[in-house]
Coordinates of C-alpha atoms in Angstrom, one line a residue:
Chain Y
M315 CA -6.0 29.1 -1.0
R316 CA -5.0 29.7 2.6
K317 CA -1.4 29.0 3.7
H318 CA -0.9 26.8 6.7
Q319 CA 1.5 27.1 9.7
I320 CA 3.4 23.9 10.4
E321 CA 5.8 23.0 13.3
L322 CA 7.9 19.9 13.0
Q323 CA 11.3 18.4 13.8
I324 CA 13.8 17.8 11.1
N325 CA 17.0 15.9 12.1
G326 CA 16.4 16.9 15.7
K327 CA 15.9 20.6 15.0
A328 CA 12.6 22.4 15.6
I329 CA 11.2 24.1 12.5
A330 CA 8.2 26.4 12.0
R331 CA 7.1 27.6 8.6
E332 CA 4.1 28.9 6.8
I333 CA 3.5 26.9 3.6
E334 CA 1.1 26.4 0.7
P335 CA -0.8 23.1 1.3
R336 CA 0.1 21.8 -2.2
L337 CA 3.8 21.8 -1.5
S338 CA 5.1 18.2 -1.4
L339 CA 7.3 17.2 1.5
T340 CA 10.2 16.5 -0.8
D341 CA 10.1 20.0 -2.2
F342 CA 9.7 21.4 1.3
L343 CA 12.9 19.6 2.4
R344 CA 14.9 20.5 -0.6
G345 CA 13.5 23.9 -1.6
E346 CA 12.6 25.4 1.7
Q347 CA 15.1 23.7 4.0
G348 CA 18.0 23.3 1.7
L349 CA 18.3 19.6 2.5
S350 CA 19.1 18.4 -1.0
G351 CA 20.3 15.0 0.2
T352 CA 16.8 13.7 -0.3
H353 CA 16.7 13.1 -4.0
I354 CA 13.9 13.5 -6.4
G355 CA 13.7 10.6 -8.9
C356 CA 10.4 9.6 -10.3
E357 CA 8.2 11.9 -8.2
H358 CA 5.3 9.4 -8.2
G359 CA 6.3 6.9 -5.6
V360 CA 8.1 4.3 -7.7
C361 CA 11.8 4.8 -7.2
G362 CA 12.4 5.4 -3.5
A363 CA 15.1 8.0 -3.9
C364 CA 13.1 10.5 -1.8
S365 CA 12.7 8.1 1.2
I366 CA 13.0 9.6 4.6
L367 CA 12.1 8.5 8.1
L368 CA 8.8 9.8 9.5
D369 CA 8.7 9.3 13.3
G370 CA 11.3 6.6 12.7
V371 CA 9.6 4.6 9.9
P372 CA 10.6 4.9 6.2
I373 CA 8.2 6.7 3.8
R374 CA 8.4 8.3 0.4
S375 CA 8.5 12.0 0.9
C376 CA 7.1 12.7 -2.6
L377 CA 3.9 11.0 -1.6
M378 CA 3.2 13.3 1.3
L379 CA 2.2 16.9 1.5
A380 CA 4.5 19.1 3.7
V381 CA 1.4 20.3 5.6
Q382 CA 0.8 16.7 6.7
A383 CA 4.2 16.6 8.4
D384 CA 2.9 19.1 11.0
G385 CA 3.8 17.8 14.5
H386 CA 6.0 14.9 13.2
A387 CA 9.7 14.2 13.6
L388 CA 11.6 13.6 10.3
T389 CA 15.0 12.2 9.6
T390 CA 16.7 12.8 6.3
V391 CA 20.0 11.3 5.1
E392 CA 21.7 14.4 6.5
G393 CA 20.4 13.4 9.9
L394 CA 22.4 10.1 9.8
T395 CA 25.8 11.7 9.9
Q396 CA 27.8 11.8 13.1
D397 CA 27.6 14.9 15.3
D398 CA 30.7 16.4 13.7
G399 CA 29.2 16.0 10.2
S400 CA 31.4 13.1 9.2
P401 CA 29.7 10.0 7.7
G402 CA 27.6 7.9 10.0
L403 CA 27.8 4.2 10.3
L404 CA 25.8 3.4 7.1
Q405 CA 27.2 6.2 5.1
A406 CA 30.8 5.0 5.9
A407 CA 29.9 1.4 5.0
F408 CA 28.4 2.5 1.7
Q409 CA 31.7 4.4 1.0
D410 CA 33.9 1.5 2.1
A411 CA 32.0 -1.2 0.3
H412 CA 31.4 1.0 -2.8
G413 CA 27.6 0.8 -2.4
M414 CA 26.9 3.2 -5.2
Q415 CA 27.7 3.9 -8.8
C416 CA 26.0 7.2 -9.8
G417 CA 24.8 7.8 -6.2
Y418 CA 21.4 9.0 -7.1
C419 CA 19.5 6.2 -5.3
T420 CA 21.9 6.2 -2.3
P421 CA 20.1 8.5 0.2
G422 CA 16.9 6.3 -0.3
M423 CA 18.9 3.1 0.1
I424 CA 20.6 4.4 3.3
I425 CA 17.2 5.4 4.8
S426 CA 15.7 2.0 4.0
A427 CA 18.8 0.3 5.5
Q428 CA 18.7 2.4 8.6
A429 CA 15.0 1.4 9.2
L430 CA 16.1 -2.2 8.8
L431 CA 19.2 -2.1 11.0
V432 CA 17.7 -0.2 13.9
D433 CA 15.6 -3.2 14.8
N434 CA 17.9 -6.0 13.5
D435 CA 21.7 -5.8 13.4
D436 CA 21.9 -9.3 11.8
P437 CA 19.5 -9.3 8.9
S438 CA 19.4 -12.2 6.4
L439 CA 19.9 -11.6 2.7
E440 CA 16.2 -11.9 2.1
Q441 CA 15.5 -9.3 4.8
I442 CA 17.9 -6.9 3.2
K443 CA 16.4 -7.5 -0.2
D444 CA 13.0 -6.9 1.2
A445 CA 14.0 -3.7 3.0
I446 CA 15.5 -2.2 -0.2
G447 CA 12.8 -3.7 -2.4
G448 CA 11.2 -0.2 -2.8
N449 CA 14.4 1.5 -3.9
I450 CA 15.4 1.3 -7.5
C451 CA 19.1 1.6 -8.6
R452 CA 19.1 2.2 -12.3
C453 CA 22.9 1.5 -12.4
T454 CA 21.7 -1.9 -11.1
G455 CA 24.4 -1.9 -8.5
Y456 CA 22.4 -3.9 -6.0
V457 CA 25.1 -6.4 -5.0
Q458 CA 27.3 -3.8 -3.6
V459 CA 24.4 -2.0 -1.9
I460 CA 23.6 -5.3 -0.2
E461 CA 27.3 -5.8 0.8
S462 CA 27.4 -2.2 2.2
I463 CA 24.4 -3.0 4.4
Q464 CA 26.0 -6.2 5.5
L465 CA 29.2 -4.4 6.4
A466 CA 27.2 -1.8 8.4
A467 CA 25.4 -4.6 10.2
S468 CA 28.7 -6.4 11.1
R469 CA 30.2 -3.1 12.4
M470 CA 27.0 -2.6 14.5
R471 CA 27.4 -6.1 15.9
E472 CA 31.0 -5.5 16.7
A473 CA 30.2 -2.2 18.4
H474 CA 27.6 -4.0 20.6
L475 CA 30.0 -6.7 21.7
Chain S
M472 CA 18.5 27.4 -1.7
V473 CA 16.8 25.5 -4.5
R474 CA 13.8 26.8 -6.4
T475 CA 10.6 27.1 -4.6
D476 CA 7.7 28.4 -6.7
G477 CA 8.6 26.3 -9.8
S478 CA 8.5 23.2 -7.7
M479 CA 4.8 23.3 -6.9
K480 CA 3.6 20.4 -8.9
A481 CA 0.0 20.2 -7.8
A482 CA -2.6 22.8 -8.7
K483 CA -3.8 25.0 -5.9
F484 CA -6.3 23.6 -3.4
D485 CA -7.6 24.3 0.0
Y486 CA -6.6 21.9 2.7
I487 CA -8.7 20.8 5.6
Q488 CA -7.3 18.7 8.4
A489 CA -10.4 16.9 9.6
A490 CA -10.8 15.9 13.2
T491 CA -14.0 13.9 12.8
V492 CA -16.0 12.0 10.2
D493 CA -18.8 14.5 10.5
E494 CA -16.4 17.2 9.4
V495 CA -15.4 15.1 6.4
V496 CA -18.9 14.5 5.1
D497 CA -19.8 18.1 5.6
A498 CA -16.8 19.2 3.6
L499 CA -17.5 16.6 0.9
A500 CA -21.1 17.9 0.7
K501 CA -20.0 21.5 0.5
G502 CA -17.3 20.5 -2.1
D503 CA -20.1 19.3 -4.5
G504 CA -17.8 16.9 -6.4
E505 CA -14.7 19.2 -6.2
A506 CA -13.5 17.9 -2.8
I507 CA -11.4 14.8 -2.3
V508 CA -10.3 12.8 0.7
I509 CA -6.6 12.1 1.2
A510 CA -5.6 9.1 3.4
G511 CA -2.1 7.6 2.9
G512 CA -1.7 9.6 -0.4
Q513 CA 0.1 6.7 -2.1
T514 CA -2.1 7.0 -5.2
L515 CA -3.6 10.5 -4.8
M516 CA -0.3 12.3 -4.5
P517 CA 1.0 11.3 -7.9
M518 CA -2.4 12.3 -9.4
L519 CA -2.2 15.7 -7.7
S520 CA 1.4 16.2 -8.8
M521 CA 0.7 15.3 -12.4
R522 CA -2.5 17.4 -12.2
L523 CA -4.6 14.4 -13.3
A524 CA -6.6 15.4 -10.2
R525 CA -7.3 19.1 -9.6
P526 CA -9.6 19.2 -6.6
E527 CA -10.6 22.5 -5.0
T528 CA -10.4 21.0 -1.6
V529 CA -8.3 18.2 -0.1
I530 CA -9.7 16.7 3.1
D531 CA -7.0 15.0 5.2
I532 CA -8.4 12.1 7.3
N533 CA -5.0 10.9 8.8
R534 CA -5.7 12.3 12.2
I535 CA -9.2 11.0 12.7
A536 CA -8.8 8.4 15.5
E537 CA -12.2 6.7 14.7
L538 CA -11.0 5.8 11.2
S539 CA -8.0 3.7 12.4
G540 CA -7.9 0.2 13.8
I541 CA -8.8 -3.4 13.3
E542 CA -11.4 -5.2 15.5
V543 CA -13.7 -8.2 15.6
A544 CA -17.4 -7.4 15.7
S545 CA -20.6 -9.5 15.6
A546 CA -22.8 -9.2 12.5
A547 CA -26.0 -10.8 11.3
N548 CA -24.3 -13.9 9.9
G549 CA -21.6 -14.5 12.5
D550 CA -18.4 -12.6 13.4
E551 CA -16.7 -10.2 11.1
V552 CA -13.4 -8.4 11.1
V553 CA -13.7 -4.7 10.7
I554 CA -10.8 -2.8 9.3
K555 CA -11.2 1.0 9.5
A556 CA -10.4 2.9 6.4
C557 CA -7.3 4.8 7.5
T558 CA -5.6 1.7 8.9
R559 CA -2.1 1.5 7.5
Q560 CA -1.2 -1.5 5.3
A561 CA 1.8 -2.0 7.6
A562 CA -0.5 -2.3 10.6
A563 CA -2.7 -4.8 8.7
L564 CA 0.5 -6.8 7.9
A565 CA 1.4 -6.9 11.5
S566 CA -2.1 -7.5 12.9
D567 CA -2.7 -10.7 14.9
I568 CA -6.4 -10.5 14.2
I569 CA -5.8 -10.6 10.5
Q570 CA -3.1 -13.4 10.8
T571 CA -5.5 -15.6 12.8
Q572 CA -9.0 -14.7 11.5
L573 CA -8.4 -13.7 7.8
P574 CA -5.8 -16.1 6.5
L575 CA -6.4 -15.1 2.8
L576 CA -5.9 -11.4 3.6
A577 CA -2.8 -12.2 5.6
K578 CA -1.3 -14.0 2.6
A579 CA -2.4 -11.3 0.1
I580 CA -1.1 -8.3 2.1
A581 CA 2.4 -9.7 2.1
Y582 CA 2.5 -8.8 -1.6
V583 CA 1.3 -5.2 -1.0
G584 CA 3.9 -2.6 -1.7
H585 CA 7.2 -1.9 0.0
Q586 CA 8.0 -0.8 3.5
Q587 CA 7.9 2.9 2.6
T588 CA 4.4 2.6 0.9
R589 CA 2.9 0.3 3.5
N590 CA 3.9 2.7 6.3
R591 CA 1.6 5.4 4.7
G592 CA -0.7 3.5 2.4
T593 CA -4.1 2.5 3.9
V594 CA -6.5 -0.4 3.5
G595 CA -9.4 2.0 2.7
G596 CA -7.2 3.9 0.2
S597 CA -6.5 0.8 -1.8
L598 CA -10.2 0.0 -1.9
S599 CA -11.1 3.5 -2.9
H600 CA -8.5 3.7 -5.6
A601 CA -9.7 0.3 -7.0
D602 CA -6.8 -0.6 -9.3
P603 CA -8.0 -3.8 -11.0
A604 CA -4.6 -5.5 -10.3
S605 CA -4.3 -4.5 -6.6
E606 CA -4.3 -7.2 -3.9
I607 CA -6.6 -5.8 -1.2
P608 CA -9.6 -5.2 -3.5
L609 CA -9.2 -8.7 -5.0
T610 CA -9.0 -10.3 -1.6
A611 CA -12.1 -8.3 -0.4
L612 CA -14.1 -9.5 -3.4
T613 CA -13.0 -13.1 -3.0
M614 CA -13.9 -13.1 0.7
D615 CA -17.3 -11.6 0.1
A616 CA -16.5 -8.5 2.1
Y617 CA -18.5 -5.3 2.1
V618 CA -17.6 -1.6 2.6
R619 CA -19.5 1.0 4.7
L620 CA -19.9 4.4 3.1
R621 CA -21.1 7.6 4.7
S622 CA -22.4 10.9 3.4
V623 CA -24.4 13.7 5.1
A624 CA -27.5 11.6 4.0
G625 CA -26.4 8.6 6.1
T626 CA -24.6 5.4 6.0
R627 CA -24.9 2.5 3.5
D628 CA -23.2 -0.8 3.0
V629 CA -22.1 -2.0 -0.4
A630 CA -21.0 -5.6 -1.1
M631 CA -17.8 -6.0 -3.1
V632 CA -19.6 -7.6 -6.0
D633 CA -21.5 -4.3 -6.5
Y634 CA -18.7 -2.0 -5.5
F635 CA -16.2 -2.2 -8.4
L636 CA -17.5 -0.6 -11.5
G637 CA -14.4 -0.3 -13.7
P638 CA -10.7 0.5 -13.5
M639 CA -10.4 3.0 -10.6
M640 CA -14.2 3.4 -10.6
T641 CA -16.4 2.3 -7.7
A642 CA -19.9 2.7 -6.4
R643 CA -18.8 5.3 -3.9
A644 CA -20.3 8.7 -4.7
D645 CA -18.2 11.9 -4.7
N646 CA -19.9 13.0 -1.5
E647 CA -19.2 9.7 0.4
I648 CA -16.3 8.6 2.5
L649 CA -15.3 4.9 2.9
L650 CA -15.5 4.3 6.6
S651 CA -14.5 0.6 6.9
V652 CA -14.3 -2.7 5.2
H653 CA -15.9 -5.8 6.8
F654 CA -14.7 -9.3 6.2
P655 CA -16.7 -12.3 7.4
T656 CA -14.7 -14.7 9.5
A657 CA -14.8 -18.5 8.8
Q658 CA -17.6 -20.4 10.5
T659 CA -16.6 -22.8 13.3
G660 CA -16.7 -26.5 12.3
V661 CA -15.8 -25.7 8.7
R662 CA -12.4 -26.7 7.3
T663 CA -11.1 -23.7 5.3
G664 CA -8.2 -23.4 2.9
T665 CA -6.9 -20.3 1.2
A666 CA -4.2 -19.3 -1.3
F667 CA -3.0 -16.2 -3.0
H668 CA -0.6 -16.1 -6.0
E669 CA 0.5 -13.3 -8.3
V670 CA 3.0 -12.5 -11.0
S671 CA 4.6 -9.1 -10.8
E672 CA 7.6 -7.5 -12.4
L673 CA 9.1 -6.7 -9.0
R674 CA 8.1 -8.0 -5.7
G675 CA 5.9 -5.4 -4.1
D676 CA 4.8 -3.9 -7.4
F677 CA 1.2 -4.1 -8.6
A678 CA 0.4 -7.6 -9.9
V679 CA 0.3 -8.2 -13.6
V680 CA -2.2 -11.0 -12.7
A681 CA -3.2 -12.3 -9.3
A682 CA -5.4 -15.1 -8.1
A683 CA -7.1 -15.6 -4.7
A684 CA -9.0 -18.7 -3.6
V685 CA -11.0 -19.9 -0.7
I686 CA -12.3 -23.4 -0.3
E687 CA -14.5 -24.7 2.6
L688 CA -15.2 -28.3 3.2
D689 CA -17.6 -30.0 5.6
G690 CA -16.8 -33.0 7.8
A691 CA -17.4 -35.4 4.9
G692 CA -15.1 -33.5 2.6
T693 CA -17.9 -32.0 0.5
S694 CA -17.1 -28.5 -0.7
T695 CA -19.6 -26.0 0.9
K696 CA -17.9 -22.9 -0.6
V697 CA -15.5 -22.3 -3.5
A698 CA -14.4 -18.8 -4.3
L699 CA -11.9 -17.8 -7.0
G700 CA -11.0 -14.2 -7.7
I701 CA -8.7 -13.0 -10.5
G702 CA -7.1 -9.5 -10.5
G703 CA -5.3 -7.7 -13.3
A704 CA -7.1 -9.6 -16.2
D705 CA -10.2 -7.4 -16.5
G706 CA -11.4 -3.9 -15.8
V707 CA -12.3 -5.0 -12.3
P708 CA -11.2 -7.8 -10.0
K709 CA -13.4 -10.7 -11.0
R710 CA -15.0 -13.8 -9.4
I711 CA -15.1 -16.8 -11.7
T712 CA -18.6 -17.8 -10.7
E713 CA -19.3 -20.5 -13.3
L714 CA -16.2 -22.5 -12.1
E715 CA -17.1 -21.9 -8.5
E716 CA -20.6 -23.4 -9.1
K717 CA -19.2 -26.4 -10.9
L718 CA -16.9 -27.2 -8.0
R719 CA -19.3 -26.5 -5.2
G720 CA -21.4 -29.2 -3.5
G721 CA -19.3 -32.2 -4.1
R722 CA -15.9 -33.7 -3.4
I723 CA -13.4 -31.7 -5.4
D724 CA -10.7 -33.7 -7.2
P725 CA -7.7 -31.9 -8.7
G726 CA -8.5 -33.2 -12.1
G727 CA -11.9 -31.5 -12.0
I728 CA -10.2 -28.2 -11.3
H729 CA -7.9 -28.7 -14.3
A730 CA -10.8 -29.6 -16.5
A731 CA -12.6 -26.4 -15.5
L732 CA -9.8 -24.0 -16.3
G733 CA -11.4 -22.9 -19.5
E734 CA -14.1 -21.1 -17.4
I735 CA -11.4 -18.8 -16.0
A736 CA -10.2 -17.6 -19.4
D737 CA -13.8 -17.3 -20.7
A738 CA -14.8 -15.1 -17.8
L739 CA -12.1 -12.5 -18.4
S740 CA -11.7 -9.7 -20.8
P741 CA -8.1 -8.6 -20.2
G742 CA -6.5 -5.6 -21.8
G743 CA -2.9 -5.4 -23.0
D744 CA -0.4 -2.8 -21.8
Q745 CA 3.4 -2.3 -21.6
H746 CA 3.6 -5.0 -18.9
A747 CA 1.8 -7.8 -20.6
G748 CA -0.5 -8.5 -23.5
A749 CA -4.1 -9.8 -23.2
A750 CA -3.4 -13.4 -24.3
Y751 CA -0.6 -13.6 -21.7
R752 CA -2.8 -12.4 -18.9
R753 CA -5.6 -14.8 -19.9
R754 CA -3.1 -17.7 -19.8
V755 CA -1.5 -16.7 -16.6
A756 CA -4.9 -16.2 -15.0
A757 CA -5.7 -19.8 -15.7
V758 CA -2.4 -21.1 -14.4
L759 CA -2.5 -19.0 -11.2
G760 CA -6.2 -19.8 -10.7
E761 CA -5.5 -23.5 -10.8
R762 CA -2.5 -23.2 -8.5
A763 CA -4.5 -21.2 -6.0
L764 CA -7.4 -23.6 -6.0
L765 CA -5.2 -26.7 -5.6
E766 CA -3.3 -25.1 -2.8
A767 CA -6.5 -24.0 -1.0
L768 CA -8.0 -27.5 -1.4
A769 CA -4.9 -29.1 0.0
E770 CA -4.9 -26.7 3.0
A771 CA -8.6 -27.3 3.6
E772 CA -8.1 -31.1 3.5
R773 CA -5.3 -30.8 6.1
A774 CA -7.4 -28.5 8.4

């Protein structure tokens, strides 16, 4: 069972590692890279807590092998902070609008919202619901998640004015 | 740092990143039933993680350019739309060719998964996994599509009606790769209506029950084709052929559809699970089947 060399970018940083092919991308991010912001929920592609951006589009990292990420650019929730490490636009909006209860689903919610807002800073309620449709919040705190995304979108629009 | 060794969910396997289809079929032949293809991984990854699948070799087809894309080609009985196996579901959802040439698939694919799964999940993967409730297999069956399979021995085409053998079981042999799925396009001069309906617990989840319908009318309003497929209410997606035959060849009146609904329930042998019981699935199949046929008829009459 040969190990494989992979080279990829994570949150703008070049990484090279030798890994076993059976290692999932989530476990690579958390275990090998210490990026524990990407959460493990169901581990079979149902809950969305492990969502990350792969070349800018959201995917479930538990449904990808780390070896398949070779040559790709990944963004995790840690990559959405500001340069000084303080909360980024979406993270601050989730804080300000109380877009979390236990916080377990939050990284996945933020990744899904980021993918939505990057193309559309004025999403409809339906578009927001569709974007987070693959993210389960078992506290069922969806209303405030949606309000957080709306707050982030309004701040984006103000910044663009 | 978090644990590393203990977090290996899958059993050990060798990994091949294939560059060509030739390489895939060679590896499948060498694997002798112990090699498996990974495309988007949306169904294989959980099976690997839970060790329900323990292949010796995993062959990755994600970087094979010849396995990706959607195109119109001419075939024996007119044009067809060819969707290569590793085409992402997100690409299919965004495809102008599918929007304009395959209206039923366009309607069905809007129900497939969530943005995170569509960005990785593939059209061929969905057909290979063959979940009896999943939308793409049901649509392919209803549209009389066929798949092209290849092994070291050569290439063969299998019609959807012969392809699904049972839940997650297909006519594809262990040494074969699914190359593409081929959908016939509507003939010119024919008025076509289509509809897709499903009941699911959460939008984007697998359907509990789904119905897909195609109706074609000639200039005089006579039905030249009626196709009704039901998913999630049997071990495989099913065509309701007796009802189709009853409705074909004449003017369809909505009352005739209603009178023939018993055919839908009779044609199905649903199982029960934690989502819904067998009686519920049978009842919903008839309701959704009627809704899909009425909507397809109305659309064809407007065309």
